[in-house]
Coordinates of C-alpha atoms and ligand atoms in Angstrom, one line a residue:
E617 CA -20.4 -16.2 -5.5
L618 CA -19.5 -14.9 -2.1
G619 CA -18.8 -18.4 -0.7
P620 CA -18.4 -18.3 3.2
Y621 CA -17.9 -14.5 3.3
S622 CA -20.5 -11.8 4.0
H623 CA -19.3 -9.1 1.6
F624 CA -16.9 -8.9 -1.4
M625 CA -14.4 -6.9 0.6
Q626 CA -14.1 -9.6 3.2
K627 CA -13.6 -12.3 0.5
E628 CA -11.2 -10.0 -1.3
I629 CA -9.2 -9.4 1.7
H630 CA -9.0 -13.3 2.3
E631 CA -8.0 -13.9 -1.4
Q632 CA -4.8 -11.9 -0.9
P633 CA -2.5 -15.0 -0.4
R634 CA -3.8 -16.5 -3.7
A635 CA -3.6 -13.1 -5.6
I636 CA -0.1 -12.4 -4.4
A637 CA 1.0 -15.9 -5.2
D638 CA -0.5 -15.5 -8.8
T639 CA 1.0 -12.1 -9.3
I640 CA 4.6 -13.2 -8.4
E641 CA 4.3 -16.7 -10.2
G642 CA 6.2 -15.5 -13.2
V643 CA 9.1 -14.3 -11.3
I644 CA 9.2 -17.3 -9.0
D645 CA 9.1 -19.8 -11.9
A646 CA 11.8 -17.9 -13.7
G647 CA 13.8 -17.9 -10.4
T648 CA 15.3 -14.6 -11.3
F649 CA 14.4 -11.0 -11.7
S650 CA 14.5 -10.2 -15.4
A651 CA 13.4 -7.2 -17.5
E652 CA 11.4 -9.5 -19.8
L653 CA 8.8 -9.8 -17.1
F654 CA 7.8 -6.3 -18.0
G655 CA 7.5 -6.8 -21.9
D656 CA 9.9 -7.8 -24.8
D657 CA 11.5 -4.3 -25.2
A658 CA 11.8 -3.8 -21.4
A659 CA 15.5 -4.2 -21.1
D660 CA 15.8 -1.3 -23.7
V661 CA 13.3 0.9 -22.1
L662 CA 14.6 0.6 -18.6
A663 CA 18.3 0.7 -19.6
G664 CA 19.9 4.0 -18.7
I665 CA 16.9 5.4 -16.8
E666 CA 17.9 8.1 -14.4
G667 CA 15.0 8.5 -12.3
V668 CA 11.2 7.3 -11.8
Q669 CA 8.0 9.4 -11.6
I670 CA 4.9 7.4 -10.3
L671 CA 1.4 8.6 -11.1
A672 CA -1.8 7.4 -9.5
C673 CA -5.0 8.1 -7.4
G674 CA -6.2 7.0 -4.1
T675 CA -5.0 3.5 -2.8
S676 CA -2.8 3.2 -6.0
Y677 CA -1.1 6.3 -5.1
Y678 CA -0.3 5.0 -1.5
A679 CA 1.2 1.7 -3.3
G680 CA 3.4 4.3 -5.2
M681 CA 4.5 6.1 -2.0
T682 CA 5.6 2.8 -0.6
A683 CA 7.4 1.8 -3.7
R684 CA 9.4 5.0 -3.4
Y685 CA 11.2 3.8 -0.4
W686 CA 12.2 0.6 -2.1
I687 CA 13.1 2.2 -5.5
E688 CA 15.4 4.8 -3.8
A689 CA 17.0 2.4 -1.3
I690 CA 17.2 -0.8 -3.4
A691 CA 17.6 0.4 -7.0
G692 CA 19.4 3.8 -6.2
L693 CA 17.1 5.7 -8.5
P694 CA 15.4 9.1 -7.5
C695 CA 11.7 8.6 -7.3
S696 CA 8.8 11.1 -7.1
V697 CA 5.2 10.1 -6.7
E698 CA 2.4 12.4 -7.5
I699 CA -1.4 12.4 -7.4
A700 CA -2.4 12.1 -11.0
S701 CA -4.9 15.0 -10.9
E702 CA -2.3 17.3 -9.6
Y703 CA 0.6 16.3 -12.1
R704 CA -1.9 16.7 -15.1
Y705 CA -2.5 20.4 -14.6
R706 CA 0.9 21.8 -13.5
D707 CA 3.9 22.7 -15.6
V708 CA 6.2 19.8 -15.2
V709 CA 9.8 19.8 -16.0
A710 CA 10.0 16.6 -18.1
N711 CA 13.1 14.4 -18.3
P712 CA 13.0 11.8 -21.0
K713 CA 15.5 9.6 -18.9
H714 CA 12.9 9.2 -16.3
L715 CA 10.6 6.3 -16.2
I716 CA 6.8 7.2 -16.0
I717 CA 5.0 4.6 -13.9
T718 CA 1.1 4.5 -13.7
L719 CA -0.6 2.5 -11.2
S720 CA -4.2 1.7 -11.6
Q721 CA -6.4 -1.2 -10.5
S722 CA -9.1 -0.6 -13.1
G723 CA -6.8 0.9 -15.8
E724 CA -9.6 3.3 -16.6
T725 CA -9.2 6.1 -14.1
L726 CA -9.5 9.2 -16.0
D727 CA -7.0 11.4 -14.1
T728 CA -4.3 8.8 -14.2
M729 CA -4.9 8.2 -18.0
E730 CA -4.7 12.0 -18.6
A731 CA -1.5 12.3 -16.5
L732 CA -0.1 9.8 -18.6
K733 CA -1.1 11.4 -21.8
Y734 CA 0.3 14.7 -20.6
A735 CA 3.6 13.1 -19.7
K736 CA 3.9 11.5 -23.1
S737 CA 3.1 15.0 -24.7
L738 CA 6.1 16.3 -23.0
G739 CA 8.4 13.6 -24.6
Q740 CA 8.2 11.1 -21.7
E741 CA 8.5 7.9 -23.8
R742 CA 9.5 5.5 -21.3
T743 CA 6.3 4.4 -19.8
L744 CA 5.2 1.5 -17.7
S745 CA 1.9 0.7 -16.1
I746 CA 1.0 -1.7 -13.5
C747 CA -2.8 -2.7 -13.8
N748 CA -5.2 -5.3 -12.9
V749 CA -7.5 -5.3 -15.8
P750 CA -6.1 -6.6 -18.9
E751 CA -6.5 -4.6 -22.0
S752 CA -7.9 -1.6 -20.2
A753 CA -7.1 2.0 -21.3
I754 CA -3.9 2.8 -19.3
P755 CA -1.9 -0.4 -20.1
R756 CA -2.9 0.2 -24.0
A757 CA -1.4 3.6 -23.7
S758 CA 1.7 2.4 -22.0
R759 CA 4.9 0.9 -23.6
L760 CA 5.5 -1.6 -20.8
V761 CA 2.9 -3.4 -18.8
C762 CA 2.8 -5.5 -15.8
Y763 CA -0.5 -7.0 -14.9
T764 CA -1.3 -7.8 -11.2
R765 CA -3.3 -11.0 -11.0
A766 CA -5.6 -10.1 -8.3
G767 CA -8.6 -11.2 -10.2
A768 CA -11.8 -9.1 -10.3
E769 CA -12.1 -6.7 -7.5
I770 CA -15.7 -5.9 -6.7
G771 CA -15.7 -4.0 -3.4
V772 CA -15.3 -0.3 -3.9
A773 CA -12.6 -0.3 -1.3
S774 CA -9.5 -1.6 -2.7
T775 CA -7.7 -4.5 -1.1
K776 CA -6.2 -7.2 -3.0
A777 CA -5.4 -4.8 -5.9
F778 CA -3.1 -2.9 -3.2
T779 CA -1.1 -5.8 -1.9
T780 CA -0.5 -7.1 -5.6
Q781 CA 0.6 -3.7 -6.7
L782 CA 3.0 -3.7 -3.9
V783 CA 4.5 -7.1 -4.9
A784 CA 4.7 -5.9 -8.6
L785 CA 6.4 -2.7 -7.6
F786 CA 8.9 -4.8 -5.5
T787 CA 9.6 -7.1 -8.3
L788 CA 10.2 -4.0 -10.6
T789 CA 12.5 -2.5 -7.9
A790 CA 14.7 -5.7 -7.7
T791 CA 14.7 -5.9 -11.5
L792 CA 16.0 -2.1 -11.8
A793 CA 18.6 -2.8 -9.1
K794 CA 19.7 -5.8 -11.0
L795 CA 19.9 -3.8 -14.3
R796 CA 22.0 -1.2 -12.6
G797 CA 24.4 -3.7 -11.2
R798 CA 23.2 -3.2 -7.5
L799 CA 21.7 -6.7 -6.8
D800 CA 24.4 -9.4 -6.2
E801 CA 23.4 -13.1 -6.3
A802 CA 23.1 -13.4 -2.5
R803 CA 20.7 -10.4 -2.3
E804 CA 18.6 -11.7 -5.4
A805 CA 18.3 -15.1 -3.7
E806 CA 17.2 -13.4 -0.5
Y807 CA 14.5 -11.3 -2.3
L808 CA 13.2 -14.4 -4.1
D809 CA 12.8 -16.1 -1.0
A810 CA 11.1 -13.3 0.7
L811 CA 8.6 -13.3 -2.0
R812 CA 8.1 -17.1 -2.0
H813 CA 7.3 -16.9 1.6
L814 CA 5.0 -14.0 1.5
P815 CA 1.7 -15.7 0.7
G816 CA 2.1 -17.8 3.9
S817 CA 3.1 -14.7 6.1
V818 CA 0.0 -12.8 4.7
Q819 CA -2.2 -15.9 5.6
H820 CA -0.7 -15.8 9.2
A821 CA -1.7 -12.1 9.4
L822 CA -5.1 -12.9 8.2
N823 CA -5.5 -15.5 11.1
L824 CA -5.4 -12.4 13.4
E825 CA -8.9 -11.5 12.6
P826 CA -10.5 -12.5 15.7
Q827 CA -8.2 -10.3 17.6
I828 CA -9.0 -7.3 15.2
T829 CA -12.6 -7.9 15.4
A830 CA -12.4 -7.5 19.1
W831 CA -10.8 -4.2 18.6
S832 CA -13.7 -2.9 16.4
E833 CA -16.0 -2.2 19.4
H834 CA -13.5 0.7 20.5
F835 CA -13.7 2.5 17.1
A836 CA -17.3 1.9 16.2
P837 CA -18.7 4.6 18.5
K838 CA -15.9 7.1 17.6
E839 CA -16.0 9.9 15.1
H840 CA -12.2 10.4 14.6
A841 CA -9.1 8.2 14.4
L842 CA -5.5 8.9 13.8
F843 CA -3.2 6.6 12.1
L844 CA 0.7 6.7 12.5
G845 CA 3.6 5.1 10.8
R846 CA 7.2 6.0 10.0
G847 CA 9.3 5.2 6.9
V848 CA 7.9 2.6 4.6
H849 CA 5.0 2.0 6.9
Y850 CA 3.9 5.6 6.8
P851 CA 1.9 4.8 3.4
I852 CA 0.3 1.9 5.1
A853 CA -1.0 4.2 7.9
L854 CA -2.4 6.4 5.0
E855 CA -4.0 3.4 3.4
G856 CA -5.4 2.5 6.8
A857 CA -7.1 5.9 7.3
L858 CA -8.5 5.9 3.8
K859 CA -10.0 2.4 4.2
L860 CA -11.5 3.4 7.5
K861 CA -12.9 6.8 6.3
E862 CA -14.3 5.3 3.1
I863 CA -16.3 2.4 4.4
S864 CA -17.0 3.4 8.1
Y865 CA -17.4 7.1 7.7
I866 CA -15.2 7.7 10.6
H867 CA -12.9 10.8 9.9
A868 CA -9.5 9.2 9.9
E869 CA -6.2 11.0 9.2
A870 CA -2.7 9.5 8.9
Y871 CA 0.5 11.2 9.8
P872 CA 4.2 10.3 9.9
A873 CA 4.8 9.6 13.6
G874 CA 7.6 12.1 13.7
E875 CA 5.2 14.9 12.7
L876 CA 3.0 14.6 15.8
K877 CA 4.6 17.3 17.6
H878 CA 4.2 19.8 14.7
G879 CA 0.4 19.9 14.9
P880 CA -1.8 16.8 15.3
L881 CA -0.8 16.1 18.9
A882 CA -3.3 18.9 19.8
L883 CA -6.0 16.6 18.5
V884 CA -5.1 13.8 20.8
T885 CA -7.7 12.9 23.7
D886 CA -9.2 9.8 24.8
A887 CA -12.1 10.4 22.2
M888 CA -9.5 9.5 19.6
P889 CA -8.2 6.3 19.1
V890 CA -4.6 6.1 17.5
V891 CA -3.6 3.2 15.4
V892 CA 0.1 2.8 15.1
I893 CA 2.0 0.5 12.6
A894 CA 5.2 -0.4 14.6
P895 CA 7.0 -3.2 13.1
N896 CA 10.4 -4.3 14.5
D897 CA 12.5 -2.4 12.2
S898 CA 15.1 0.4 12.5
L899 CA 12.6 3.1 13.4
L900 CA 10.8 1.2 16.2
E901 CA 12.6 3.2 18.9
K902 CA 11.4 6.4 17.5
V903 CA 8.0 5.1 17.0
K904 CA 7.9 4.1 20.7
S905 CA 8.8 7.5 21.8
N906 CA 5.9 8.9 19.6
M907 CA 3.8 6.4 21.2
Q908 CA 4.6 7.8 24.7
E909 CA 3.7 11.3 23.5
V910 CA 0.2 10.1 22.7
R911 CA -0.1 8.2 26.0
A912 CA 0.9 11.3 27.9
R913 CA -2.2 13.0 26.5
G914 CA -4.5 10.4 27.4
G915 CA -4.8 8.9 23.9
E916 CA -5.6 5.1 23.6
L917 CA -3.1 3.2 21.4
F918 CA -3.9 0.5 19.0
V919 CA -0.6 -0.8 17.9
F920 CA 0.1 -3.5 15.1
T921 CA 3.6 -4.9 15.5
D922 CA 5.5 -8.2 15.2
E923 CA 6.8 -11.0 17.5
E924 CA 10.2 -9.7 17.8
S925 CA 9.4 -6.2 19.3
Q926 CA 10.0 -6.1 22.9
F927 CA 6.8 -4.4 24.2
G928 CA 3.5 -5.7 25.3
P929 CA 0.1 -4.2 26.2
S930 CA -0.2 -1.9 29.1
E931 CA -2.9 0.5 30.3
G932 CA -4.3 2.2 27.3
V933 CA -2.0 0.3 25.0
H934 CA -3.6 -2.7 22.9
V935 CA -1.0 -4.7 20.9
I936 CA -1.6 -7.2 18.1
R937 CA 1.4 -9.1 16.7
A938 CA 2.1 -10.5 13.3
P939 CA 4.1 -13.7 13.8
R940 CA 7.5 -12.4 12.5
H941 CA 9.0 -9.4 10.9
V942 CA 9.4 -10.2 7.2
G943 CA 12.1 -7.7 6.4
V944 CA 11.6 -5.5 3.3
L945 CA 8.2 -6.8 2.4
S946 CA 6.8 -5.9 5.8
P947 CA 4.5 -3.2 4.4
V948 CA 2.5 -5.9 2.6
I949 CA 2.0 -7.7 6.0
H950 CA 1.1 -4.8 8.0
T951 CA -1.6 -3.8 5.4
I952 CA -3.8 -6.8 6.3
P953 CA -4.6 -5.7 9.7
V954 CA -5.6 -2.0 8.8
Q955 CA -8.0 -3.6 6.1
L956 CA -9.5 -6.0 8.5
L957 CA -9.9 -3.2 11.1
A958 CA -11.9 -1.0 8.6
Y959 CA -14.1 -3.9 7.5
H960 CA -15.0 -4.8 11.1
V961 CA -15.6 -1.3 12.2
A962 CA -17.8 -0.9 9.2
L963 CA -19.7 -3.9 10.1
A964 CA -20.2 -2.7 13.5
R965 CA -21.5 0.6 12.3
G966 CA -23.8 -1.0 9.8
T967 CA -22.5 0.7 6.7
D968 CA -22.7 -0.5 3.2
V969 CA -19.2 -2.2 3.1
D970 CA -19.0 -3.0 -0.6
K971 CA -20.8 0.2 -1.9
P972 CA -20.1 3.1 0.4
R973 CA -22.0 6.3 -0.2
N974 CA -20.9 8.7 -2.9
L975 CA -18.2 6.5 -4.3
A976 CA -17.7 4.5 -7.5
K977 CA -15.5 1.6 -8.2
S978 CA -13.8 3.2 -11.2
V979 CA -13.6 6.8 -11.6
T980 CA -13.9 7.6 -15.2
V981 CA -15.0 11.3 -14.9
E982 CA -13.2 14.4 -13.4
Ligands
M6R2353 O1 -8.5 1.9 -10.5 P1 -7.5 2.7 -9.8 O2 -6.4 2.0 -9.1 O3 -6.9 3.8 -10.7 O4 -8.4 3.7 -8.8 C1 -7.8 4.7 -8.0 C2 -8.7 5.1 -6.9 O5 -10.0 5.5 -7.3 C3 -8.8 3.8 -5.9 O6 -7.8 3.4 -5.4 C4 -9.9 4.4 -4.7 O7 -9.0 5.4 -3.9 C5 -10.4 3.3 -3.8 N1 -11.8 3.4 -3.6 C6 -9.7 3.2 -2.5 O8 -10.0 2.1 -1.8

């Protein structure tokens, strides 16, 4: 069942090119972003929406955080993202013109299900779920459904479910933009092309595994790690920190790099490795100055970037490059190295990678 792999997590990380290709097959075959991809009455449900509320837990919540950047920038809709267990217990000001999106790999997470029920009880009838398990509870309770086609995910640490959620959310974003008259033909062709090339680019990122394995020896003896990112890559830093703490039991935190000076910089010493997600985008110069702040305090940097960025390794600065910057879908590519890092650090520490202590794959209790 594991084939050449040692753990389900490793197998599932390597299945991502296929899982992504399967998830986007419908839109690639159609050659266009259309509402029907989300259900027969999707055009009616999505027409005239004035905002988006995303509800989820854990890794699915970070997929939602990533999507917020896309939904606001590309579809021009205000978007909030909230942890389902918080949303369900507060007095929410409902807006029936907002689309409620629930994200769940299992489709059975109790808090997400209850948050959805609560939203519906407030008159929020436009509901859409992105889910990996057909006919599970959350999609059954939603008006529109989009299934990711990651296949069964066995490892407790979510990997291929996350990247397939991202591509489903990107497809939804482009569809919303189109419905709102914000996607011209050239841009649509560009996005379709980006999706088409994505599985290949993910494979290139997976090929970085030997370099990442070499980094794991720096992390294995440590008790703390900090992850930094900015903009759309900040949620990827959060996801990297969650993966590391979940399976290696190293305490890891993630911060938007611009927040360093407001507190976490006090933690930085040579005992705390700092992982930076630093693709060659419009925020790179800002990230570089945040990196200097870390170096000035003796912090060791482990930087994931891409070929186009003009900086190399130096003392205390380790660099791994993805082959090229893939534009708007860059968060998908930069997820791969943080997954592999967590996996190899856990291996080096000898923890139970697929079944970390105290955790269950599907959280159906409160
Ligand atoms: O099945 P769901 O996507 O609703 O699960 C949500 C979280 O429980 C899940 O993502 C959890 O955080 C993972 N163990 C993260 O790797």
